Structures are given as C-alpha cells and as structure tokens.
CSV table of C-alpha atoms in Angstrom, one decimal:
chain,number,residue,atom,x,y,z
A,1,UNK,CA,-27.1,31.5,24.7
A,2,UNK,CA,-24.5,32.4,27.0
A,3,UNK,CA,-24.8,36.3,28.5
A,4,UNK,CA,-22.2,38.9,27.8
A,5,UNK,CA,-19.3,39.0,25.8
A,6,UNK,CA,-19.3,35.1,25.8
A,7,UNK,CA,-22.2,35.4,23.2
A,8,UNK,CA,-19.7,36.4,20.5
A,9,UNK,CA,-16.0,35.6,22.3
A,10,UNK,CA,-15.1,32.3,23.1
A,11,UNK,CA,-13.4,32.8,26.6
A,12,UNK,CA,-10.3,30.8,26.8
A,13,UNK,CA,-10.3,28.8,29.9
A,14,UNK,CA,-6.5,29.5,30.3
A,15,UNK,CA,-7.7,33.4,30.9
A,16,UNK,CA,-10.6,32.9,33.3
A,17,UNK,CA,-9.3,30.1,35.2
A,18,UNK,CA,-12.7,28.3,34.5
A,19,UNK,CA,-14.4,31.0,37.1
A,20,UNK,CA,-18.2,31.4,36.1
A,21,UNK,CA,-19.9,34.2,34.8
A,22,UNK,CA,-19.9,36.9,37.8
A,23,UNK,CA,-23.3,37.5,39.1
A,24,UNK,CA,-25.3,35.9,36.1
A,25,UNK,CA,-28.7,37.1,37.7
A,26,UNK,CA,-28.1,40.8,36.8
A,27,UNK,CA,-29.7,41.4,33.3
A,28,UNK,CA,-27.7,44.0,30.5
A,29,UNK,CA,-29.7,47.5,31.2
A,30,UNK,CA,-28.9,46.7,35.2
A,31,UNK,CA,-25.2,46.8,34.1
A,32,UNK,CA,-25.3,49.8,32.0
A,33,UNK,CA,-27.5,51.6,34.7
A,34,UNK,CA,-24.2,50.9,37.0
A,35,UNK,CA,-22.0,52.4,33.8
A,36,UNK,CA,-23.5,55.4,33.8
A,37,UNK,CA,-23.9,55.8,37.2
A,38,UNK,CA,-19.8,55.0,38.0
A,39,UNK,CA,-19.1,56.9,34.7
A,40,UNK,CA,-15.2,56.8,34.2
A,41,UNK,CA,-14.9,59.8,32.2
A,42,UNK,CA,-16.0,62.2,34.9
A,43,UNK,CA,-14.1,60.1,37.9
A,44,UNK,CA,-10.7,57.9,35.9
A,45,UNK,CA,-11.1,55.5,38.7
A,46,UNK,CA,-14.5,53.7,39.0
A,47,UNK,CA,-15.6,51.7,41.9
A,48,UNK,CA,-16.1,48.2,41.6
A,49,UNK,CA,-20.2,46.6,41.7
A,50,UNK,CA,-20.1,44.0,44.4
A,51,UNK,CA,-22.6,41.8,43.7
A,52,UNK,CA,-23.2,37.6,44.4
A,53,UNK,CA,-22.8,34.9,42.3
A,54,UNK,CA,-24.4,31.1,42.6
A,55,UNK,CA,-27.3,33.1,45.0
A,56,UNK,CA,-28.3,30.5,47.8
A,57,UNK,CA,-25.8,27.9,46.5
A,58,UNK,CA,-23.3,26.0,48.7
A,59,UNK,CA,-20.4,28.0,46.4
A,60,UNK,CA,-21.8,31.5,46.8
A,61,UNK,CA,-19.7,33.9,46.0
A,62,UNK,CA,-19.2,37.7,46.4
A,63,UNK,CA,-17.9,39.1,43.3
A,64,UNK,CA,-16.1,42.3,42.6
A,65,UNK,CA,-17.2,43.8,38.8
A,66,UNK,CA,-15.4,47.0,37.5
A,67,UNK,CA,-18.5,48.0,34.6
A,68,UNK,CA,-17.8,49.7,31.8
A,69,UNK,CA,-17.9,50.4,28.3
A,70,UNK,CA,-15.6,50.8,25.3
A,71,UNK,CA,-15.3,55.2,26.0
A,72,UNK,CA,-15.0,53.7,29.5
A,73,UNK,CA,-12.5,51.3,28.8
A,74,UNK,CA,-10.2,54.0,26.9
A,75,UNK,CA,-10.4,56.6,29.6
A,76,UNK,CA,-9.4,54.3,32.3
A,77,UNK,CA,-6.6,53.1,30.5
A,78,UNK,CA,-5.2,56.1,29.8
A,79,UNK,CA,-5.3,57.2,33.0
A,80,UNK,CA,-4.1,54.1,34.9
A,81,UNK,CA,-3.3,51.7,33.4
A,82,UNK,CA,-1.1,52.9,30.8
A,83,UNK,CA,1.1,54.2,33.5
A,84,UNK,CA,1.5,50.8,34.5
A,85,UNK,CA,2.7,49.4,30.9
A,86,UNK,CA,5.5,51.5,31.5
A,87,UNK,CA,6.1,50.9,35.1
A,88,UNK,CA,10.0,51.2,35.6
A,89,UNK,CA,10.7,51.2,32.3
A,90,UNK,CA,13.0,54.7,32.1
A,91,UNK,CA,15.6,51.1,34.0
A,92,UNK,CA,14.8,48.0,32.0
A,93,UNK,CA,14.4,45.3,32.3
A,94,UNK,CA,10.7,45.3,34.0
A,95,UNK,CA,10.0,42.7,36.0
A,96,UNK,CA,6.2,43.5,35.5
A,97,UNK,CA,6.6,43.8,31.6
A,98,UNK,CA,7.9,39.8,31.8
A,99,UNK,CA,5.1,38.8,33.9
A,100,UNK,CA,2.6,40.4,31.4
A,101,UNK,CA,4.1,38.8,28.7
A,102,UNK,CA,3.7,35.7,30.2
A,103,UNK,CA,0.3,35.9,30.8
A,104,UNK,CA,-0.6,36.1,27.4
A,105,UNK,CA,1.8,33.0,25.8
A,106,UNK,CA,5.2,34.5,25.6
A,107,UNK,CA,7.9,31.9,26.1
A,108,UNK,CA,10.6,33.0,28.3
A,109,UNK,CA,12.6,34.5,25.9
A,110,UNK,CA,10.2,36.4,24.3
A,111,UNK,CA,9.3,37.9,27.7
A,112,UNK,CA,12.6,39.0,28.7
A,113,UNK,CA,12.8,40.9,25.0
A,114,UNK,CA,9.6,42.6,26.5
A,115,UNK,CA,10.8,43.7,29.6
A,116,UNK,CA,13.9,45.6,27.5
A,117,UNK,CA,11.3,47.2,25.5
A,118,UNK,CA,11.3,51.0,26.1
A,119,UNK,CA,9.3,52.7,22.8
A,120,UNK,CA,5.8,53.0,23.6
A,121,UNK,CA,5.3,51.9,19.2
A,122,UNK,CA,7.6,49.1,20.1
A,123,UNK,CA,6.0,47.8,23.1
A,124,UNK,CA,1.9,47.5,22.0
A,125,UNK,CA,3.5,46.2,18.6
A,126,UNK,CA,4.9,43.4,20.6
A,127,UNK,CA,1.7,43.1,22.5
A,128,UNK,CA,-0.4,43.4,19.5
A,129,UNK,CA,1.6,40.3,18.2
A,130,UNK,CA,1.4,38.5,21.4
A,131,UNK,CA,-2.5,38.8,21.5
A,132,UNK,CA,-2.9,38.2,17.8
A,133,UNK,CA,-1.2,34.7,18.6
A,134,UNK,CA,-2.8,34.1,22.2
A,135,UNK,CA,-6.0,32.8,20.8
A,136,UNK,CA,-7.7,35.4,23.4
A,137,UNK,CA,-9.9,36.6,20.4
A,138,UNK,CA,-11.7,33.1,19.4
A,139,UNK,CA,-15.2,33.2,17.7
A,140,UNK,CA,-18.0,31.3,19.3
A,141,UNK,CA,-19.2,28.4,17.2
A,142,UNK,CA,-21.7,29.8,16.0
A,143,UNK,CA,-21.0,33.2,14.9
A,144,UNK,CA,-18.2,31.0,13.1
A,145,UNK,CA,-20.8,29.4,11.5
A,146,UNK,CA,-22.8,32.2,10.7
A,147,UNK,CA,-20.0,34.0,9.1
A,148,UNK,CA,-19.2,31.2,6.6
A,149,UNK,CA,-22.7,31.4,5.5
A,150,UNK,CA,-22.6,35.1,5.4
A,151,UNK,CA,-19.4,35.2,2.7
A,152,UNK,CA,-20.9,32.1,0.8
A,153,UNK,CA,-24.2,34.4,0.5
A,154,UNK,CA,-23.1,37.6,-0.1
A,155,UNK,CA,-19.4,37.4,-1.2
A,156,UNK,CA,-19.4,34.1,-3.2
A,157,UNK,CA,-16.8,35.7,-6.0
A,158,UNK,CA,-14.4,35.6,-3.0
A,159,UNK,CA,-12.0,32.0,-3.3
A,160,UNK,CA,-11.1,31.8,0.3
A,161,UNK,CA,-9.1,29.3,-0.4
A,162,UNK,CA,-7.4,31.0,-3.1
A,163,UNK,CA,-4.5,34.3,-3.0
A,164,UNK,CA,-6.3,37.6,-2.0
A,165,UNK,CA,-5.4,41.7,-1.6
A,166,UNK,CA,-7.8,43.6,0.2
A,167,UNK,CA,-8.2,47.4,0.7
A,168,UNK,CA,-9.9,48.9,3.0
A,169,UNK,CA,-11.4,52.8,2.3
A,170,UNK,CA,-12.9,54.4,5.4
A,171,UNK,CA,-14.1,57.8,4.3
A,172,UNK,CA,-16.7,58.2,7.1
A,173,UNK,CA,-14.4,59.5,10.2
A,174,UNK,CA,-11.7,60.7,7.4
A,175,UNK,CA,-13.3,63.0,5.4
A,176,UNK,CA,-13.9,66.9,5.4
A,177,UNK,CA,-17.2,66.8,6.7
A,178,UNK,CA,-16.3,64.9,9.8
A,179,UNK,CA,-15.3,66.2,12.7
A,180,UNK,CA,-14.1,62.5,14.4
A,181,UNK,CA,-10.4,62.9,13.3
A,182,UNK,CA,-8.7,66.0,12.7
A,183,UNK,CA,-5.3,64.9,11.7
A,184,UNK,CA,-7.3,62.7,8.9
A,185,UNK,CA,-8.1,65.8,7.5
A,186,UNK,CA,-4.9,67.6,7.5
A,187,UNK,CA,-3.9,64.4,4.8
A,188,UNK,CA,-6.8,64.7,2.9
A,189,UNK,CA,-6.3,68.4,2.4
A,190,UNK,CA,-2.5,68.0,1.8
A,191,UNK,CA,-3.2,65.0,-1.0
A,192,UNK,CA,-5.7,67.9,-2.5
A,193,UNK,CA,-3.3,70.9,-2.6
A,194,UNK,CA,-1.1,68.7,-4.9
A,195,UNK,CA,-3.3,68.8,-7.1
A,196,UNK,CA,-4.5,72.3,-7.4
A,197,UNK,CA,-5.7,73.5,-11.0
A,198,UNK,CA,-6.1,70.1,-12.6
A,199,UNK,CA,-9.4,69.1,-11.5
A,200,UNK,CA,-13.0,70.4,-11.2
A,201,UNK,CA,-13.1,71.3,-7.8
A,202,UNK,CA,-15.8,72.5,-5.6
A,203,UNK,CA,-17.0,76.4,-5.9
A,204,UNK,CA,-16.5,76.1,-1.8
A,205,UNK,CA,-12.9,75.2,-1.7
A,206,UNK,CA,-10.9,75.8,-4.6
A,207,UNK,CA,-8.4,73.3,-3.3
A,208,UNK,CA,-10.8,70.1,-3.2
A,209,UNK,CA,-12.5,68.6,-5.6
A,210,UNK,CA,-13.8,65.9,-3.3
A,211,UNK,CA,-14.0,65.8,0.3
A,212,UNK,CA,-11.7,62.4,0.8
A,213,UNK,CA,-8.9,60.9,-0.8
A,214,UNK,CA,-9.8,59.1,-4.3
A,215,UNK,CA,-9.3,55.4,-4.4
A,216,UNK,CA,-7.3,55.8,-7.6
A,217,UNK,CA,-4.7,56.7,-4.9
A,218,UNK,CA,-5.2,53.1,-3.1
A,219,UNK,CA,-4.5,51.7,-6.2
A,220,UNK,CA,-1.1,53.4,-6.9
A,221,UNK,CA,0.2,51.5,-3.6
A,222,UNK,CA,1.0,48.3,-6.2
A,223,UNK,CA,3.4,50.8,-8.2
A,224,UNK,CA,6.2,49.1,-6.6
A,225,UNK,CA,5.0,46.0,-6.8
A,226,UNK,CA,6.3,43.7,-9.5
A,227,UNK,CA,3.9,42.5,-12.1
A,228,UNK,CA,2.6,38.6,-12.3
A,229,UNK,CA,5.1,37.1,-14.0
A,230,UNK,CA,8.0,39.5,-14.4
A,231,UNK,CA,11.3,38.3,-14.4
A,232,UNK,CA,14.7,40.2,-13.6
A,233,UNK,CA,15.7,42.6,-16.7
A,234,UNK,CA,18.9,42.7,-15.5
A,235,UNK,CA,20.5,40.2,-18.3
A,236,UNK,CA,18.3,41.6,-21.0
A,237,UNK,CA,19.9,44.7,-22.2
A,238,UNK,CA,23.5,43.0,-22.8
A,239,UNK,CA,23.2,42.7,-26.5
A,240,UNK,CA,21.2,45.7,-27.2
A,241,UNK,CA,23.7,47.2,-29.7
A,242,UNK,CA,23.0,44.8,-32.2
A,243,UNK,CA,20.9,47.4,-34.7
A,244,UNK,CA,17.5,48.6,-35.3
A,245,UNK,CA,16.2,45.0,-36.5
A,246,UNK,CA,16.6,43.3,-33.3
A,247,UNK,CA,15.0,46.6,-31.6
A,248,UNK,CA,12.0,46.3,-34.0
A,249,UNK,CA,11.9,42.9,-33.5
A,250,UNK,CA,12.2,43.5,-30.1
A,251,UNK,CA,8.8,45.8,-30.2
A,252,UNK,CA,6.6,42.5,-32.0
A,253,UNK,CA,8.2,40.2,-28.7
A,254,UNK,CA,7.0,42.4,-26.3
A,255,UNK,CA,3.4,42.9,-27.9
A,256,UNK,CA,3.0,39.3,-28.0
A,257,UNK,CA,4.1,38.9,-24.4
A,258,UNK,CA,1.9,41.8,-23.5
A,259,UNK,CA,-1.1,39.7,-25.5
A,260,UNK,CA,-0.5,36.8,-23.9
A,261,UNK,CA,-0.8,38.3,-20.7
A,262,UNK,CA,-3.8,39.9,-21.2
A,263,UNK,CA,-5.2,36.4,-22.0
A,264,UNK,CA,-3.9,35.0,-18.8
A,265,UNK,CA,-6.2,35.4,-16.4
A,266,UNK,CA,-3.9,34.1,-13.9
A,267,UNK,CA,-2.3,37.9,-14.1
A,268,UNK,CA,-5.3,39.4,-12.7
A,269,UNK,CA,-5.4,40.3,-9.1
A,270,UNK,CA,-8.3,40.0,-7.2
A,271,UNK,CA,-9.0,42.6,-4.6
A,272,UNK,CA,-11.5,42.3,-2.4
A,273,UNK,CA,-13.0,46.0,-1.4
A,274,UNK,CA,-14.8,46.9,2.3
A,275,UNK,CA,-15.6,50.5,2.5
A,276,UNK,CA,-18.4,52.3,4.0
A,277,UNK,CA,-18.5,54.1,0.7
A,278,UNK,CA,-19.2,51.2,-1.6
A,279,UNK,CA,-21.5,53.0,-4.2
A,280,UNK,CA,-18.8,56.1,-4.9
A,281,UNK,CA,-15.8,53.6,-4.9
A,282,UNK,CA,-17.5,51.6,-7.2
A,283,UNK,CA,-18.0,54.4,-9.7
A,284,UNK,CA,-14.7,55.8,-9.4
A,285,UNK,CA,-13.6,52.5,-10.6
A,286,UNK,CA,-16.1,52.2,-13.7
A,287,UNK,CA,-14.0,55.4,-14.7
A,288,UNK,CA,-10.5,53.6,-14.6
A,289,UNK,CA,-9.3,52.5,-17.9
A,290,UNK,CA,-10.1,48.4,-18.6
A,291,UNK,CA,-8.4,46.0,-20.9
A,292,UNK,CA,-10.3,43.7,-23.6
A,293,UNK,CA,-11.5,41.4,-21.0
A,294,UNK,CA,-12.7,44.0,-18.9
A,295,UNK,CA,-10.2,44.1,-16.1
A,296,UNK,CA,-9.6,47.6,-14.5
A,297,UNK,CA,-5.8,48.5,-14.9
A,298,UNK,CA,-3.7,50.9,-12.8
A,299,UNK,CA,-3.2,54.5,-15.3
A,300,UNK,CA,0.1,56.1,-14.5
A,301,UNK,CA,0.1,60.1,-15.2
A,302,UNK,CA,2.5,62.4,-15.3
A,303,UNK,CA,3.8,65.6,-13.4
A,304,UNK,CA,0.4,67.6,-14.4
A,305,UNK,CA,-2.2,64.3,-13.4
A,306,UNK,CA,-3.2,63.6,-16.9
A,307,UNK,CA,-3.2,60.1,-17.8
A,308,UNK,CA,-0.5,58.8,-19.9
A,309,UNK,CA,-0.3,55.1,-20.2
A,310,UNK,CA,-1.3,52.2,-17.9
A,311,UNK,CA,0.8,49.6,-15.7
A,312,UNK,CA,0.9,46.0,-16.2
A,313,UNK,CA,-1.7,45.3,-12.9
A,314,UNK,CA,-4.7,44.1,-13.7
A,315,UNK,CA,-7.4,44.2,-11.2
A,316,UNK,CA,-10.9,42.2,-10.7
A,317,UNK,CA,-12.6,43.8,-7.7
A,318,UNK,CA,-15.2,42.1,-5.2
A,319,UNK,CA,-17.6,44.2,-3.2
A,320,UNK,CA,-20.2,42.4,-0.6
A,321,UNK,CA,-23.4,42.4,-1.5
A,322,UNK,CA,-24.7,43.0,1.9
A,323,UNK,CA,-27.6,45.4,2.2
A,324,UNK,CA,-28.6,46.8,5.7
A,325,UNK,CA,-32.4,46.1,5.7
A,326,UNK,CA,-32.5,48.8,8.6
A,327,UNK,CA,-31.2,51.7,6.0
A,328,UNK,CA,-33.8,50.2,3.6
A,329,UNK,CA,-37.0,50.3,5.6
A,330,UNK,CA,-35.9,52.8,8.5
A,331,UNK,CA,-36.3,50.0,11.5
A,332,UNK,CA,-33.5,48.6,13.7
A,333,UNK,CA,-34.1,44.8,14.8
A,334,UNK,CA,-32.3,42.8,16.6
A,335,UNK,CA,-32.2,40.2,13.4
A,336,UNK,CA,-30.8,43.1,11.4
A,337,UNK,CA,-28.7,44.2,13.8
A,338,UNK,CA,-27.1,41.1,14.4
A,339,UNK,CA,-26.7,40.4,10.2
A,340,UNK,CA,-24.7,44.0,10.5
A,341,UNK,CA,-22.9,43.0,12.7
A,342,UNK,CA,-21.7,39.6,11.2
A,343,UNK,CA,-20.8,41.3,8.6
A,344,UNK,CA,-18.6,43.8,9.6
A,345,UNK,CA,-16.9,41.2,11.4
A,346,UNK,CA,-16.5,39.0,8.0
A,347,UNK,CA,-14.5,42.4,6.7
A,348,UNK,CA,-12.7,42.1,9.7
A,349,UNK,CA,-11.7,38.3,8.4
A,350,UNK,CA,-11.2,38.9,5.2
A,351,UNK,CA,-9.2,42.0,5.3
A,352,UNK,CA,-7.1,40.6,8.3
A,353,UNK,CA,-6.4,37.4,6.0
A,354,UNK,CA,-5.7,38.2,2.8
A,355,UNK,CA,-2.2,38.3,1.1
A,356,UNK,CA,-1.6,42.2,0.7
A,357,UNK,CA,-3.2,44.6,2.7
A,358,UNK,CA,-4.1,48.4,1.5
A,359,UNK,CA,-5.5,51.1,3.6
A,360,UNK,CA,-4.8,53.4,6.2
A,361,UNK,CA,-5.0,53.6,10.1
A,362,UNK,CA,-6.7,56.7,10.6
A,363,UNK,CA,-10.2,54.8,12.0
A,364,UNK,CA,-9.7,52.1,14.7
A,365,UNK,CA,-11.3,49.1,12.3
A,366,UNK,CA,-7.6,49.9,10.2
A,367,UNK,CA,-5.2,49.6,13.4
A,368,UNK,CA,-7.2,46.5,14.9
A,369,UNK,CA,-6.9,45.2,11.1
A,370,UNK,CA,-3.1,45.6,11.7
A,371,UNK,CA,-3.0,44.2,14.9
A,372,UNK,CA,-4.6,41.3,13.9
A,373,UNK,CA,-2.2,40.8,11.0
A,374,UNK,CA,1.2,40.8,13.3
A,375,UNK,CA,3.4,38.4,14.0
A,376,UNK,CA,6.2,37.5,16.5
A,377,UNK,CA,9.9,37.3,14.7
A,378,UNK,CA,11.8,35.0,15.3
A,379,UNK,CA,14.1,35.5,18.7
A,380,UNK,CA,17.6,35.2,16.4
A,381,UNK,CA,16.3,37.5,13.9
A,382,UNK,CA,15.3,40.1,16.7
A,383,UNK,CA,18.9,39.7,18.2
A,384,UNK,CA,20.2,40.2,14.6
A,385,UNK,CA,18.4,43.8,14.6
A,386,UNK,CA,15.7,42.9,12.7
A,387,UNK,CA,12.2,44.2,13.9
A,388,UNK,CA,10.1,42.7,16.5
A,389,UNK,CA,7.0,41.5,14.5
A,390,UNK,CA,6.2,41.0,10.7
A,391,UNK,CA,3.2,40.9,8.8
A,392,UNK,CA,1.4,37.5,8.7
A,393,UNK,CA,0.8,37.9,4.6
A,394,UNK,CA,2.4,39.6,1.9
A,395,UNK,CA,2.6,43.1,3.9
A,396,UNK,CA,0.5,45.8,4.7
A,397,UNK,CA,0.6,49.1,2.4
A,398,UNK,CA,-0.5,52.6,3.7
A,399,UNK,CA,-2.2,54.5,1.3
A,400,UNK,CA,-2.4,57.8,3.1
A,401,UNK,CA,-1.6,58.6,7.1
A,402,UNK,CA,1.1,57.7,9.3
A,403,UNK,CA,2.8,54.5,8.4
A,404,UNK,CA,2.8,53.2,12.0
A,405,UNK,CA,-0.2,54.3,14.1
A,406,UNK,CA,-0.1,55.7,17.4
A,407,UNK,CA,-0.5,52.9,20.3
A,408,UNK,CA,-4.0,53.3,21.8
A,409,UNK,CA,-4.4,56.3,24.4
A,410,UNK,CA,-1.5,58.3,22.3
C-alpha cells in the first residue's frame, strides 16, 4: 500500500509532476513527532523538515517537507496564506489570482473572471468549483471499491442509479450542549423562542424543549417545492362560476386524483438520511403522520404549531445500517477504524450526489458537501450577471444557518 495520503487520494500526476514520495524512509509517528515539535499554532510559520529521498541512489535527492496537520493546516492558512489569495486584489485584475486558476484547470477565460474577483464568498466559491471539477480529489481504487461494497451491504434500499434527496442532520457540534460552534447555537435557540408555550419543554430552560433543531423542520424545506405530478392551476379556475354542482363535482375529481396518487408510488420521494443522530431522527419520524401505504407525509400547522392538514409530499426514508463495532464492544482497530471511515466517506458520496440536497453548513462535513456539489457557469451566463457557480443537482436547501457559509479561515 502506498504511504501517506496516497493510501486514500489518488494523486493526479498533473499536480505532482510525477515527483516521488518525499523521503519515503520516515515512518508516520516520525512525522507527527516533527508536527508537534514545529507546532504551527504557537509559531504561524513552521520550518520546513529537510530530509533525503532515494537514500544511496544515483537520484538522491534533498527534500524540503512543511509537516502538519489539519489544526495546522488552518492556522497557517489563515495567517499566510490567505493574505496571498487576496494579494492585490483592493486593483484587479490579479495576475497571481489567474495563475492560480490556472493551476487547477481553468481555461483562460475562466481565469481572467478570477483575477476580477474581489468578494472573499465569491472568490473560494469559484475555487470550490474549480477544485470540485479538477479531479484533485480522486479515490484510490480501492477504497472505490470498498465503498461500492459498503452501500450494497449496508444501504441496499438506496437505487444509485435512480433520482435521490438527501439531508444531512449534524446535531453533535450544533447543539446546546456543545461548545464547538457558538453561532449554531444562537439558531437553535432562536428556532426555540418561536415556539415558546406550545411544547413540553425542559424544567431547565423554559424556552427549549430539545436541545437541537427538530427534523420536522428539515422536512418543511420541500414546502416550496412542487408536488410529483402537479401541473400549472393557472387555467383551472376560468369557469369556476358555473354553480355548486360543478364545485361538488369538483370535490369527487380531486379525491380521486388524490387516491390515485397515493397508489402511485412513483409520487414518493426517497430521501436518504446521514446524521450522527440516527436513533432520535428515526423516532421523530415514526411520530409524523403516514398515508395508507405507510409513507411519512409533510404536516403543515398553523400560527400556534398544531397540526392542521398534511402536504401532498410523500416521503420513504433510508438510514445506513452501519454499526461502529468500536461503540459496541469499547475497542478501536484499525479494521474498524478503517470500516468508519469508509463509511463516512460513502455519506460524503451520497449526500454530494443526490438530486436535492437538505442541511445546513454549520459543521465542516456540510460546507465540504457544498463544495463538492458546485459547478462552473457557463462564461456567457456569468457575463450576463448570472452567478458564478450552480449546483450540480436539483439545488441545495438550508434548513437552518446562513445560506452561504463563511469561506474557510472567516
């Protein structure tokens, strides 16, 4: 198996110029020794390892290795490097900007639309998009392979070949009893106060009844979202001064319609679910209304959050069935460790490909889910005033949080 990164990311050879692996002879606890020893969070800028590679070859080598980790990596870029990203740019266009671009695929055009590029959202969107299409981030074989056989074992409801939503519910760095993400919790708290009075709340905090938004509230993202099968009412109204008999008669149409529907299965969104909450969200769903075939529909209240009536959605959700053996038995091997982590990268997949996205970008698994998802627009549309990437499927819905998350470092 290859050492490094390279055991999980195939490294294009466009990007490394087809240079070996620096100084393959130092094993992983000798690099993090050197991490913590050139720690970049008490000094922003580390000194680089030199070390040798091909030892007692004809191409020795002397390399140059900056070591660090991902608290590492965040540090020094905030402090260095994100100064360069905007290098010049208070007097576009930058010259560096178009060479960056260019590195990672941009065509010429594309590039000089970079260099313009002066919002900080605007300029890691465009980025974002730019990596997303690079083909920088390529599987290895193998983890490929293992995580085909990792959906057909423990998601084998989910037709990837078929029309998907997913949402995505991270509740463990958003909730009340964390302390990762403040401004998470000034959301949660705000959904809560809405609510005040008509819900059993905790003796603690009269305001809350639970500590993280509901996933009822997920759901309501496909409010505005036309049905399966509607059509335009527009034209459908024109004779409706023709008496009460064509209103009754109105009424038995649109019960038979609605029957029909509920037969057709090909109404029924499916929606697959990642959340590091599973059990919870999966009883908050048992408590959601269901038609006669056992579909969980959408309940629309009114002013005072009592249920009135329910929307023609119909939902059939998929949860993996993956189990962390680990949180079973209380042991950490590498086998399980590895399964966990094969896993979480099929959520990654899934959520990044399917047709409608739902969730937030308060954790970083939500903005890298985003990132993945953008596109480049087209060059005319972009002169036109239309926005510089799109979403690869359907589009992205945010159920609680900022609507655009802050660029990394921000």
């Amino acid at each position: 198996m290859p050492n490094g990164i390279n055991r999980l990311i195939k490294h294009p050879a466009w990007l490394s110029r087809q240079c070996s692996i620096p100084c393959e002879n130092i094993k992983y606890k000798e690099w993090d020794q050197m991490r913590l020893n050139n720690n970049a969070t008490l000094s922003p800028t580390p000194h680089f390892v030199k070390c040798r590679t091909n030892i007692g070859k004809a191409d020795e080598i002397e390399s140059n290795v900056l070591v660090m980790g991902g608290n590492e990596i965040h540090d020094y870029f905030n402090t260095f490097y994100k100064k360069l990203m905007f290098f010049d740019r208070d007097h576009p266009p930058s010259v560096l900007g178009a060479e960056w671009a260019l590195r990672l695929g941009a065509s010429t055009t594309e590039s000089q639309i970079f260099s313009t590029l002066t919002n900080e959202y605007d300029i890691f969107d465009y980025i974002g998009a730019l990596v997303a299409r690079s083909g920088i981030l390529q599987l290895q074989p193998w983890i490929a392979r293992d995580l085909k056989a990792s959906i057909q074992q423990y998601i084998p409801d989910l037709p990837l070949t078929q029309k998907y939503d997913s949402i995505h519910i991270r509740r463990g760095a958003t909730s009340l009893t964390s302390i990762e993400n403040d401004e998470a919790k000034r959301y949660v708290v705000k959904y809560w106060e809405t609510k005040r009075g008509y819900y059993k709340c905790h003796e603690s905090n009269p305001f809350l009844c639970v500590n993280y938004i509901p996933f009822v509230h997920y759901l309501r993202q496909y409010e505005d979202i036309p049905c399966n099968g509607d059509e335009d009412d527009s034209d459908k109204d024109e004779d409706s001064d023709n008496g009460e008999e064509q209103e009754a008669d109105g009424d038995n149409d649109r019960d038979q319609v609605e029957a029909e529907v509920e037969d057709d299965d090909s109404n029924v969104r499916l929606v697959y679910i990642a959340s590091d909450d599973k059990t919870e969200v999966q009883s908050e769903i048992e408590a959601l209304p269901k038609d006669s075939n056992g579909y969980t529909l959408l309940p629309t209240t009114d002013e005072d959050g009592d249920m009135t009536s329910t929307s023609c959605h119909r939902f059939k959700f998929i949860f993996s069935n993956y189990i962390s053996q680990d949180r079973i038995a209380g042991t950490s091997s590498c086998e399980d460790r590895y399964q966990q982590n094969i896993a979480a990268v099929a959520d990654l997949m899934i959520l990044s490909k399917s047709n409608l996205f739902v969730g937030e970008y308060n954790s970083n698994w939500g903005r890298l889910i985003r990132t993945f998802r953008l596109r480049m627009n087209d060059k005319f549309k972009i002169f036109n005033g239309e926005s510089l990437t799109y979403d690869s499927g359907e589009g992205m819905k945010v159920a609680w949080g900022n609507e655009r998350p802050s660029p990394p470092g921000w």
